[in-house]
Short mmCIF file of C-alpha atoms and ligand atoms in Angstrom, two decimals:
data_model
loop_
_atom_site.label_atom_id
_atom_site.label_comp_id
_atom_site.label_asym_id
_atom_site.label_seq_id
_atom_site.Cartn_x
_atom_site.Cartn_y
_atom_site.Cartn_z
CA MET A 264 0.04 0.00 0.01
CA THR A 265 1.39 3.52 -0.85
CA THR A 266 1.19 5.93 1.94
CA PRO A 267 -0.50 9.21 0.98
CA PRO A 268 1.65 12.40 0.42
CA VAL A 269 2.70 14.27 3.57
CA PHE A 270 0.77 17.39 4.40
CA ASN A 271 1.06 19.42 7.47
CA ALA A 272 -1.25 22.35 7.80
CA THR A 273 1.23 24.31 9.85
CA ASP A 274 4.07 23.66 7.38
CA TYR A 275 1.62 25.23 4.84
CA LEU A 276 0.76 28.15 6.71
CA LEU A 277 4.22 28.98 7.92
CA ASP A 278 7.39 26.98 6.75
CA ARG A 279 6.15 27.31 3.12
CA HIS A 280 6.75 31.11 3.16
CA LEU A 281 10.20 30.75 4.69
CA ARG A 282 11.09 28.34 1.84
CA ALA A 283 9.80 30.98 -0.55
CA GLY A 284 12.22 33.64 0.86
CA ALA A 285 9.19 35.49 2.44
CA GLY A 286 10.07 35.26 5.98
CA ASP A 287 10.67 38.80 6.61
CA ARG A 288 6.97 39.73 5.67
CA PRO A 289 4.90 40.86 8.74
CA ALA A 290 2.60 37.97 9.87
CA VAL A 291 1.04 39.16 13.10
CA VAL A 292 0.39 42.53 14.64
CA CYS A 293 -0.55 42.27 18.23
CA GLY A 294 -0.42 45.34 20.71
CA GLN A 295 2.56 47.23 19.84
CA ASN A 296 4.36 44.32 18.44
CA THR A 297 4.87 43.08 14.74
CA LEU A 298 6.20 39.56 14.27
CA THR A 299 7.56 38.40 10.78
CA TYR A 300 6.80 34.91 9.38
CA GLN A 301 10.32 34.08 10.52
CA ASP A 302 9.51 35.40 14.11
CA LEU A 303 6.20 33.51 14.21
CA ALA A 304 7.67 30.25 12.75
CA GLY A 305 10.43 30.50 15.13
CA ARG A 306 8.07 30.95 18.15
CA THR A 307 5.85 27.92 16.94
CA HIS A 308 8.77 25.65 16.34
CA ARG A 309 9.81 26.33 20.08
CA VAL A 310 6.47 25.95 21.57
CA ALA A 311 6.26 22.52 19.50
CA ALA A 312 9.59 21.50 21.21
CA GLY A 313 8.17 22.63 24.58
CA LEU A 314 4.99 20.45 23.96
CA ARG A 315 6.90 17.54 23.04
CA ALA A 316 9.10 17.98 26.25
CA VAL A 317 6.13 17.82 28.50
CA GLY A 318 5.09 14.45 26.77
CA VAL A 319 2.65 15.56 24.00
CA ARG A 320 2.56 12.70 21.38
CA PRO A 321 1.08 12.95 17.78
CA GLU A 322 -2.72 12.58 17.60
CA GLU A 323 -3.06 13.62 21.37
CA ARG A 324 -5.25 16.63 22.09
CA VAL A 325 -3.86 19.81 23.69
CA MET A 326 -6.56 22.11 24.98
CA LEU A 327 -6.12 25.79 24.70
CA CYS A 328 -8.43 28.24 26.82
CA MET A 329 -6.51 31.48 25.92
CA ALA A 330 -6.98 35.11 24.91
CA ASP A 331 -6.30 35.99 21.18
CA GLY A 332 -2.46 36.66 21.07
CA VAL A 333 0.86 35.25 19.78
CA GLU A 334 0.78 32.48 22.35
CA LEU A 335 -2.45 31.27 21.44
CA LEU A 336 -1.71 31.42 17.73
CA SER A 337 1.55 29.72 18.00
CA GLY A 338 0.17 27.18 20.34
CA ILE A 339 -2.25 26.18 17.85
CA LEU A 340 0.13 26.11 15.02
CA ALA A 341 2.64 24.13 17.20
CA ALA A 342 0.24 21.49 18.14
CA MET A 343 -0.57 20.81 14.45
CA TYR A 344 3.11 20.96 13.72
CA LEU A 345 3.77 18.21 16.22
CA GLY A 346 1.05 16.04 14.69
CA ALA A 347 -0.98 16.69 17.85
CA VAL A 348 -4.39 17.99 17.96
CA PRO A 349 -5.12 21.56 19.22
CA VAL A 350 -8.51 22.18 20.81
CA PRO A 351 -9.09 25.83 21.21
CA VAL A 352 -12.06 26.44 23.61
CA SER A 353 -14.12 29.31 24.48
CA THR A 354 -12.90 31.80 27.02
CA MET A 355 -16.26 32.60 28.00
CA VAL A 356 -17.08 29.43 29.65
CA THR A 357 -17.48 28.82 33.39
CA GLY A 358 -15.18 26.31 35.16
CA ALA A 359 -17.84 23.73 35.16
CA GLU A 360 -18.38 24.15 31.21
CA LEU A 361 -14.59 23.83 30.80
CA ALA A 362 -14.54 20.65 32.91
CA VAL A 363 -17.00 19.04 30.51
CA VAL A 364 -14.98 19.51 27.49
CA LEU A 365 -11.65 18.91 28.99
CA ALA A 366 -12.75 15.54 30.38
CA ASP A 367 -14.54 14.67 27.08
CA SER A 368 -11.28 15.54 25.18
CA ARG A 369 -8.92 13.47 27.38
CA ALA A 370 -6.31 16.28 26.98
CA ARG A 371 -3.28 15.88 29.25
CA VAL A 372 -2.07 19.18 28.50
CA LEU A 373 -4.09 22.54 28.96
CA CYS A 374 -2.89 25.81 27.87
CA ALA A 375 -4.53 28.77 29.45
CA SER A 376 -4.28 32.45 29.99
CA VAL A 377 -3.70 33.77 33.39
CA GLU A 378 -7.11 35.57 33.50
CA PHE A 379 -9.03 32.24 33.25
CA LEU A 380 -6.95 30.61 36.09
CA ASP A 381 -10.02 30.25 38.42
CA ALA A 382 -12.03 28.30 35.69
CA VAL A 383 -8.86 26.24 34.94
CA ARG A 384 -8.69 25.23 38.81
CA PHE A 385 -12.11 24.17 38.88
CA ALA A 386 -11.97 22.26 35.32
CA VAL A 387 -8.63 20.50 36.20
CA ALA A 388 -10.06 19.24 39.73
CA ALA A 389 -12.94 17.36 37.52
CA ALA A 390 -10.56 16.18 34.85
CA PRO A 391 -8.07 13.78 36.41
CA GLU A 392 -6.39 13.22 32.99
CA VAL A 393 -4.78 16.58 32.84
CA GLU A 394 -1.15 16.36 34.03
CA HIS A 395 0.14 19.69 32.63
CA VAL A 396 -1.13 23.23 32.88
CA VAL A 397 0.82 25.77 30.96
CA ILE A 398 -0.02 29.56 31.80
CA ASP A 399 0.36 32.26 29.19
CA THR A 400 0.64 35.65 30.42
CA ALA A 401 1.86 38.71 28.72
CA ILE A 402 4.81 39.16 31.27
CA ASP A 403 5.69 35.86 32.82
CA ALA A 404 6.53 37.33 36.24
CA ALA A 405 2.81 38.28 36.55
CA ILE A 406 2.19 34.41 37.01
CA ASP A 407 3.90 34.68 40.41
CA ALA A 408 1.67 37.49 41.49
CA ALA A 409 -1.60 35.74 40.00
CA ILE A 410 -1.00 32.25 41.27
CA ASP A 411 0.33 30.63 44.38
CA GLY A 412 3.25 28.94 43.12
CA PRO A 413 3.65 26.11 40.73
CA ALA A 414 1.46 23.74 42.62
CA ASP A 415 -1.30 25.97 42.52
CA VAL A 416 -3.53 24.00 40.23
CA VAL A 417 -4.31 20.95 42.25
CA GLY A 418 -3.47 17.65 40.21
CA ALA A 419 -1.49 19.12 37.45
CA THR A 420 2.09 20.61 37.19
CA VAL A 421 2.04 24.34 36.18
CA HIS A 422 4.57 25.59 33.58
CA PRO A 423 4.91 29.29 32.69
CA TRP A 424 4.76 29.77 28.95
CA ALA A 425 8.44 30.91 28.88
CA GLU A 426 9.53 27.50 30.00
CA LEU A 427 7.41 25.88 27.13
CA SER A 428 9.33 27.87 24.64
CA SER A 429 12.70 27.24 26.04
CA ALA A 430 12.99 23.60 25.17
CA GLY A 431 14.72 24.03 21.91
CA GLU A 432 13.26 24.29 18.44
CA LEU A 433 11.55 21.57 16.31
CA THR A 434 12.23 22.45 12.69
CA THR A 435 10.50 19.37 10.92
CA PRO A 436 6.90 18.96 10.95
CA TYR A 437 5.44 15.77 11.94
CA PRO A 438 4.78 13.90 8.69
CA THR A 439 0.82 14.23 8.93
CA TRP A 440 -1.30 13.58 5.71
CA ALA A 441 -4.06 15.49 4.49
CA ASP A 442 -6.52 13.05 6.09
CA SER A 443 -4.79 13.25 9.57
CA PRO A 444 -6.48 14.98 12.44
CA ALA A 445 -5.43 18.52 12.78
CA LEU A 446 -7.90 20.06 15.14
CA TRP A 447 -11.01 19.87 17.15
CA LEU A 448 -13.63 22.48 17.80
CA TYR A 449 -16.36 22.09 20.21
CA THR A 450 -19.85 23.08 19.20
CA SER A 451 -23.07 23.00 21.36
CA GLY A 452 -25.27 24.49 18.55
CA THR A 453 -27.64 26.70 20.36
CA THR A 454 -28.98 24.00 22.71
CA GLY A 455 -27.26 20.74 22.91
CA LYS A 456 -24.35 19.24 24.68
CA PRO A 457 -20.74 20.43 23.38
CA LYS A 458 -19.50 17.92 20.93
CA GLY A 459 -15.83 17.98 19.32
CA ALA A 460 -15.95 18.40 15.67
CA MET A 461 -12.83 16.71 14.32
CA HIS A 462 -11.07 18.39 11.48
CA ARG A 463 -8.36 17.22 9.13
CA HIS A 464 -5.12 18.92 7.99
CA GLY A 465 -6.34 19.13 4.55
CA SER A 466 -9.47 20.89 5.56
CA VAL A 467 -7.29 23.91 6.64
CA ARG A 468 -5.87 24.32 3.06
CA SER A 469 -9.40 23.71 1.62
CA VAL A 470 -11.16 26.54 3.52
CA ALA A 471 -8.03 28.87 2.69
CA GLU A 472 -8.15 28.22 -0.94
CA LEU A 473 -12.06 27.90 -1.29
CA TYR A 474 -13.29 30.78 0.56
CA GLY A 475 -10.21 32.97 1.67
CA ARG A 476 -8.67 33.08 -1.80
CA GLY A 477 -11.69 31.96 -3.88
CA VAL A 478 -14.31 34.43 -2.21
CA LEU A 479 -12.16 37.04 -0.49
CA GLY A 480 -9.17 36.99 -2.79
CA VAL A 481 -6.85 37.48 0.11
CA THR A 482 -3.28 38.29 -0.93
CA GLU A 483 -0.13 39.20 0.92
CA GLY A 484 -0.95 42.86 1.08
CA ASP A 485 -4.09 42.22 3.19
CA ARG A 486 -4.33 42.85 6.83
CA CYS A 487 -7.09 40.99 8.48
CA LEU A 488 -9.09 42.12 11.60
CA SER A 489 -11.69 39.74 13.15
CA VAL A 490 -13.91 40.43 15.92
CA ALA A 491 -14.56 36.80 16.25
CA LYS A 492 -11.93 35.27 18.40
CA LEU A 493 -9.44 32.36 17.39
CA PHE A 494 -11.35 29.78 19.49
CA PHE A 495 -14.29 30.06 17.02
CA ALA A 496 -14.24 28.36 13.77
CA TYR A 497 -14.96 31.66 11.97
CA GLY A 498 -12.28 33.57 14.06
CA LEU A 499 -9.69 30.76 13.36
CA GLY A 500 -10.26 31.04 9.46
CA ASN A 501 -10.38 34.81 9.71
CA SER A 502 -7.20 35.50 11.89
CA ALA A 503 -5.11 32.44 11.29
CA PHE A 504 -5.80 30.22 8.19
CA PHE A 505 -6.65 33.05 5.49
CA PRO A 506 -4.04 35.56 6.29
CA LEU A 507 -1.26 33.06 6.95
CA ALA A 508 -2.14 30.83 3.75
CA ALA A 509 -1.88 34.03 1.76
CA GLY A 510 1.50 35.40 3.35
CA ALA A 511 -0.76 38.38 4.60
CA THR A 512 -0.92 39.87 8.05
CA THR A 513 -3.31 39.15 10.98
CA VAL A 514 -4.07 41.80 13.68
CA LEU A 515 -4.83 40.02 17.15
CA ASP A 516 -6.32 41.74 20.08
CA ARG A 517 -6.47 40.26 23.49
CA ALA A 518 -9.43 42.38 24.64
CA ARG A 519 -13.24 41.74 24.19
CA PRO A 520 -14.21 44.08 21.20
CA THR A 521 -16.59 47.09 21.89
CA PRO A 522 -17.31 49.52 19.19
CA ALA A 523 -14.72 52.19 20.69
CA SER A 524 -11.99 49.43 20.82
CA ILE A 525 -12.66 48.19 17.19
CA ALA A 526 -12.71 51.60 15.77
CA ALA A 527 -9.30 52.59 17.64
CA LEU A 528 -7.75 49.30 16.55
CA ALA A 529 -8.72 49.87 12.94
CA ALA A 530 -7.44 53.35 13.10
CA ARG A 531 -4.06 52.14 14.33
CA THR A 532 -3.68 49.02 12.34
CA ARG A 533 -5.57 49.85 9.12
CA PRO A 534 -7.22 46.57 8.24
CA THR A 535 -8.26 45.78 4.76
CA LEU A 536 -10.62 42.91 5.67
CA PHE A 537 -12.98 43.28 8.56
CA PHE A 538 -14.87 40.20 9.98
CA GLY A 539 -17.80 40.98 12.15
CA VAL A 540 -21.10 39.37 13.33
CA PRO A 541 -24.48 41.04 12.93
CA THR A 542 -24.45 41.87 16.64
CA VAL A 543 -21.41 43.73 16.22
CA TYR A 544 -22.42 45.71 13.13
CA SER A 545 -25.43 46.61 14.98
CA ALA A 546 -23.45 47.77 17.80
CA LEU A 547 -21.14 49.87 15.47
CA LEU A 548 -24.13 51.31 13.85
CA ASN A 549 -25.66 52.39 17.33
CA SER A 550 -22.29 53.91 18.38
CA THR A 551 -20.80 57.16 17.82
CA VAL A 552 -17.36 55.86 16.32
CA PRO A 553 -16.33 58.08 13.47
CA ASP A 554 -17.80 57.53 10.06
CA ASP A 555 -14.15 57.06 8.51
CA SER A 556 -13.37 54.27 11.26
CA PHE A 557 -13.18 51.64 8.36
CA SER A 558 -11.84 53.71 5.58
CA SER A 559 -8.96 51.12 5.06
CA VAL A 560 -11.27 48.08 4.73
CA ARG A 561 -11.80 46.81 1.15
CA GLN A 562 -14.37 44.40 2.38
CA GLY A 563 -16.39 43.57 5.32
CA ILE A 564 -17.74 40.08 6.11
CA SER A 565 -20.41 38.87 8.49
CA ALA A 566 -21.45 35.35 9.52
CA GLY A 567 -22.63 33.55 12.62
CA GLU A 568 -26.15 34.42 11.94
CA PRO A 569 -27.83 36.02 9.07
CA LEU A 570 -27.10 39.85 8.45
CA PRO A 571 -30.50 41.60 8.24
CA PRO A 572 -30.84 43.65 5.02
CA VAL A 573 -31.29 46.87 7.05
CA LEU A 574 -27.86 46.43 8.86
CA TYR A 575 -26.22 45.75 5.56
CA SER A 576 -27.50 48.98 3.96
CA ARG A 577 -27.06 51.21 7.12
CA PHE A 578 -23.55 49.91 7.44
CA ARG A 579 -22.65 50.66 3.62
CA ASP A 580 -24.24 53.98 3.78
CA ARG A 581 -22.47 55.23 6.83
CA PHE A 582 -19.26 53.56 6.72
CA GLY A 583 -18.67 53.00 2.97
CA VAL A 584 -18.17 49.25 3.19
CA GLU A 585 -19.83 46.66 1.59
CA VAL A 586 -20.46 43.53 4.02
CA LEU A 587 -20.54 40.07 2.60
CA ASP A 588 -22.91 37.79 4.47
CA GLY A 589 -22.17 34.11 4.31
CA LEU A 590 -23.21 30.91 6.05
CA GLY A 591 -20.63 28.65 7.83
CA SER A 592 -20.66 26.14 10.55
CA THR A 593 -18.08 24.58 13.02
CA GLU A 594 -18.84 21.16 11.17
CA ALA A 595 -17.80 22.69 7.96
CA LEU A 596 -14.87 24.47 9.38
CA HIS A 597 -15.86 27.83 7.81
CA ILE A 598 -18.14 29.48 5.16
CA PHE A 599 -19.55 27.64 2.42
CA LEU A 600 -22.45 29.72 1.10
CA SER A 601 -21.51 33.38 0.34
CA ASN A 602 -22.38 36.65 -1.30
CA ARG A 603 -19.64 37.89 -3.61
CA PRO A 604 -17.93 41.17 -3.65
CA GLY A 605 -19.82 43.66 -5.86
CA GLN A 606 -22.85 41.15 -6.24
CA VAL A 607 -24.55 41.31 -2.81
CA ARG A 608 -28.09 40.32 -2.52
CA PRO A 609 -28.95 41.74 0.90
CA GLY A 610 -30.89 39.35 3.09
CA SER A 611 -29.38 36.34 1.32
CA SER A 612 -26.47 34.02 2.10
CA GLY A 613 -25.52 34.27 -1.47
CA VAL A 614 -24.53 31.29 -3.49
CA PRO A 615 -22.32 28.16 -2.95
CA VAL A 616 -18.61 28.78 -2.47
CA THR A 617 -16.97 27.10 -5.40
CA GLY A 618 -15.99 23.57 -4.24
CA TYR A 619 -18.93 23.03 -2.11
CA ARG A 620 -22.53 21.86 -3.09
CA VAL A 621 -25.76 22.47 -1.38
CA GLU A 622 -29.11 20.79 -1.62
CA LEU A 623 -32.43 21.45 -0.13
CA ARG A 624 -34.60 18.44 1.00
CA ASP A 625 -38.15 18.30 2.17
CA GLU A 626 -39.22 16.43 5.31
CA GLY A 627 -39.09 13.10 3.59
CA GLY A 628 -35.58 13.79 2.28
CA THR A 629 -36.33 14.28 -1.32
CA PRO A 630 -34.45 17.10 -2.96
CA ILE A 631 -36.37 20.27 -3.75
CA ASP A 632 -35.48 21.90 -7.16
CA THR A 633 -38.05 24.55 -7.26
CA PRO A 634 -37.09 28.12 -6.25
CA GLY A 635 -39.21 29.53 -3.41
CA HIS A 636 -39.77 26.18 -1.69
CA PRO A 637 -38.17 25.97 1.71
CA GLY A 638 -36.30 23.03 2.75
CA ASP A 639 -33.50 21.53 5.13
CA LEU A 640 -30.05 22.55 3.99
CA TYR A 641 -27.56 19.81 3.06
CA LEU A 642 -23.95 20.50 2.45
CA GLY A 643 -21.15 18.57 0.68
CA GLY A 644 -17.56 19.60 0.41
CA PRO A 645 -14.03 19.06 1.45
CA SER A 646 -13.79 20.95 4.74
CA VAL A 647 -16.57 18.82 6.36
CA ALA A 648 -15.55 17.39 9.67
CA THR A 649 -15.02 13.65 10.05
CA GLY A 650 -17.52 13.48 12.71
CA TYR A 651 -17.92 14.32 16.38
CA TRP A 652 -15.61 12.58 18.94
CA CYS A 653 -17.20 9.86 20.79
CA ARG A 654 -20.63 10.83 19.61
CA THR A 655 -21.70 8.05 17.44
CA ASP A 656 -25.39 8.50 17.29
CA THR A 657 -25.19 12.21 16.62
CA THR A 658 -22.49 11.77 14.14
CA ARG A 659 -24.68 9.42 12.11
CA GLN A 660 -27.69 11.61 12.15
CA VAL A 661 -25.49 14.84 11.16
CA PHE A 662 -22.66 13.38 8.75
CA GLN A 663 -24.62 11.29 6.15
CA GLY A 664 -22.27 9.84 3.72
CA GLU A 665 -21.05 12.74 1.32
CA TRP A 666 -23.70 15.17 2.98
CA LEU A 667 -23.73 17.13 6.03
CA ARG A 668 -27.21 17.96 7.51
CA THR A 669 -26.78 21.63 8.50
CA GLY A 670 -30.04 22.03 10.55
CA ASP A 671 -30.88 25.22 8.70
CA THR A 672 -34.06 25.86 6.86
CA TYR A 673 -33.33 27.69 3.63
CA VAL A 674 -35.10 28.84 0.38
CA ARG A 675 -33.50 29.16 -3.11
CA ASN A 676 -34.39 32.57 -4.68
CA ASP A 677 -35.07 32.93 -8.40
CA ASP A 678 -31.55 34.31 -9.05
CA GLY A 679 -29.99 31.28 -7.54
CA THR A 680 -29.14 32.91 -4.14
CA TYR A 681 -30.08 31.21 -0.82
CA THR A 682 -31.96 32.90 2.00
CA CYS A 683 -32.11 31.57 5.61
CA LEU A 684 -35.36 31.13 7.12
CA GLY A 685 -34.18 30.05 10.44
CA ARG A 686 -32.80 26.76 12.12
CA SER A 687 -34.87 24.00 11.18
CA ASP A 688 -36.10 23.54 14.77
CA ASP A 689 -36.79 27.09 15.07
CA MET A 690 -39.37 27.43 12.50
CA LEU A 691 -42.76 28.05 13.81
CA LYS A 692 -46.23 27.57 12.71
CA ALA A 693 -48.97 30.38 13.12
CA GLY A 694 -52.63 29.42 12.29
CA GLY A 695 -51.25 26.34 10.74
CA ILE A 696 -48.90 28.25 8.21
CA TRP A 697 -45.03 28.09 8.58
CA VAL A 698 -43.46 31.44 9.76
CA SER A 699 -39.76 32.14 9.36
CA PRO A 700 -38.63 34.12 12.49
CA ALA A 701 -35.92 35.64 10.44
CA GLU A 702 -38.50 37.21 8.23
CA VAL A 703 -40.40 38.78 11.10
CA GLU A 704 -37.08 39.79 12.64
CA ASP A 705 -35.86 41.62 9.56
CA ARG A 706 -39.14 43.71 9.46
CA LEU A 707 -38.99 44.78 13.04
CA LEU A 708 -35.27 45.60 12.67
CA GLU A 709 -36.31 48.06 9.99
CA HIS A 710 -38.08 50.03 12.72
CA PRO A 711 -36.13 52.94 14.32
CA ASP A 712 -36.85 51.92 17.89
CA VAL A 713 -35.49 48.35 17.63
CA ALA A 714 -31.86 47.45 18.34
CA GLU A 715 -32.12 43.67 18.51
CA VAL A 716 -34.88 41.14 18.17
CA ALA A 717 -35.71 37.49 18.21
CA VAL A 718 -38.98 35.98 17.47
CA VAL A 719 -39.84 32.69 19.24
CA ALA A 720 -43.02 30.63 19.44
CA VAL A 721 -44.77 30.40 22.72
CA GLN A 722 -47.95 28.32 23.42
CA ASP A 723 -51.19 30.27 24.35
CA ALA A 724 -53.68 28.90 26.73
CA ASP A 725 -54.90 26.55 24.15
CA GLY A 726 -51.63 24.92 23.61
CA LEU A 727 -51.27 26.66 20.14
CA ASP A 728 -47.87 28.21 18.89
CA LYS A 729 -48.05 32.04 18.63
CA PRO A 730 -45.21 34.17 17.49
CA ILE A 731 -43.94 36.46 20.16
CA ALA A 732 -41.25 39.14 19.34
CA CYS A 733 -38.51 39.73 21.98
CA VAL A 734 -37.14 43.13 21.47
CA VAL A 735 -34.17 45.30 22.78
CA ALA A 736 -34.83 48.88 22.42
CA VAL A 737 -32.47 51.39 20.96
CA PRO A 738 -30.95 53.31 23.77
CA GLY A 739 -33.12 56.25 24.69
CA ARG A 740 -36.17 55.11 22.74
CA PRO A 741 -39.11 53.73 24.37
CA VAL A 742 -40.81 50.92 22.53
CA ASP A 743 -44.66 51.12 21.86
CA THR A 744 -45.44 47.39 21.77
CA LYS A 745 -48.68 48.00 19.71
CA ALA A 746 -47.03 50.12 17.24
CA LEU A 747 -44.50 47.39 16.35
CA ILE A 748 -47.30 44.78 15.86
CA SER A 749 -49.06 47.29 13.45
CA TRP A 750 -45.54 47.86 11.82
CA CYS A 751 -45.39 44.13 11.12
CA ARG A 752 -48.97 44.00 9.70
CA GLU A 753 -48.21 46.79 7.39
CA GLY A 754 -45.11 45.14 6.04
CA LEU A 755 -45.82 41.37 6.14
CA ALA A 756 -48.69 39.19 5.65
CA ALA A 757 -50.94 39.56 8.63
CA TYR A 758 -50.58 35.88 9.89
CA LYS A 759 -46.81 36.49 10.43
CA ARG A 760 -47.27 39.45 12.76
CA PRO A 761 -46.04 38.88 16.41
CA ARG A 762 -49.12 38.25 18.75
CA ALA A 763 -47.28 39.80 21.47
CA VAL A 764 -43.89 42.01 21.90
CA VAL A 765 -41.83 41.64 25.03
CA VAL A 766 -39.35 44.29 25.76
CA LEU A 767 -35.99 42.93 27.29
CA PRO A 768 -32.82 44.69 28.41
CA ASP A 769 -30.85 41.98 26.30
CA LEU A 770 -31.04 38.62 24.33
CA PRO A 771 -29.53 35.54 25.93
CA ARG A 772 -26.72 34.60 23.55
CA THR A 773 -24.19 31.57 23.07
CA ALA A 774 -20.50 32.14 23.45
CA THR A 775 -20.52 32.66 19.63
CA GLY A 776 -23.13 35.26 19.79
CA LYS A 777 -26.06 33.31 18.61
CA ILE A 778 -29.38 33.88 20.19
CA ARG A 779 -30.44 31.20 22.69
CA ARG A 780 -33.94 30.70 21.47
CA ASN A 781 -34.80 27.85 23.84
CA VAL A 782 -33.81 30.04 26.75
CA LEU A 783 -35.70 32.90 25.55
CA ARG A 784 -38.80 30.73 24.92
CA ASP A 785 -38.61 29.66 28.49
CA GLN A 786 -38.08 33.10 29.68
CA VAL A 787 -41.10 34.42 27.83
CA ALA A 788 -43.33 31.50 28.44
CA GLY A 789 -42.48 31.52 32.29
O1 3SK B 807 -20.67 30.06 13.77
C1 3SK B 807 -20.73 30.29 12.59
O2 3SK B 807 -21.95 30.49 12.00
C2 3SK B 807 -19.65 30.08 11.56
C3 3SK B 807 -19.75 30.95 10.47
C4 3SK B 807 -18.51 31.01 9.77
C5 3SK B 807 -17.54 30.13 9.96
C6 3SK B 807 -17.58 29.18 10.94
C7 3SK B 807 -18.62 29.24 11.79
C8 3SK B 807 -18.61 28.28 12.81
#
């Protein structure tokens, strides 16, 4: 049997540029520091040696619960270089939530930023397989101030990051293949238990070539700024895979983004590509940041949930930037349906990214070919995960041969673009007719008093589902709930109107910013 050709994603993202003589190009801007490809590769090779020194073996998981920065980026790249499997996880989780994914992954090494140490202590106590905790901090001396000596995490040996990167350098990548396991990303969807989606080395190249180069046209002159952090699939592509594959520059920021911090960072670093999510575009529009804040940006990108058309046009009109909305998922690693530069159909997710195929199916699984008929969206393509770690039943339901069941309900428009009608399990029936929450939400967002909205089905006294709109008001604008229902009656078929409007201070969201509709339903019904 012939073995497949060697392919290592980190070699593709880093060492390839050194071999091509491009090592002095800027790879990362972080705080006041700029690292060249040579610098980033050097750090990555040292971290790879350090991970090996603490006993990490190929194909073994290394969990990283870290703020965005050179340490997290080099940690992810180093683990892949070593043939191990980095598992970046959300920094917004509680200790109990971290314990669940840590134990599930069976990682023996956990890398964490010092600010998450309380969650780490809690999680490690519940995950006895963890032997080593490596603490990242901007200044290693701060560890001493922040923790109580090396034995501070009970049950594990604590190493400062500097120790990890002082074990020499590994300059040859482990000879992985395109099909070798490269990284895991945990996803809970909006409701379920966390599941580790397992991705291959070859998928890193696929998303960089198909979406990064094919749709965004990333070149070495680009500077990528993403509000989605590196632990999300969306952020990992935006801030690591796309810029590094193209020899471009990524801008990393440790802090949680606010409109003011994004505008200040953009003014300082002059990004050419800006990756946001709808809530961030909305927050920027509701802020007083200068209208020229994004003057260096050649393209905005949005994903995570559908971008309402009103946000698209307001952002373009105020900031002069066209935002490409797209649909991606953790299971697909990145975006597979996308609008194209200069050809945006607002309110749609565009058309399939070249290299992927999509299909709509009815409830019986039959493909739907007619435009205008909603169906469940299925995806086929090279970056689809190989399955969920140790979740055989769910894997079989979601990964069906060549196809991935996305769980989204979509409709194909006459021009071939696709529009999201909502998560398949969020669709609701009012008076026996299907109603898309997304359509009602888009209408409500056109109202000047509405900042955020989610429409959910709540049962009335007779046990019948009724659409209820949960609204967050624009600051300083009181909401007239009756007027909002009339607004929907005027702009939509009457049966789609919400039967009640509930005003809330904010909407419950997942760590990736998606609305937690099940929580909202309980909140409103209760
Ligand atoms: O969370 C998403 O919707 C998403 C969007 C783009 C790329 C990747 C992901 C997971």
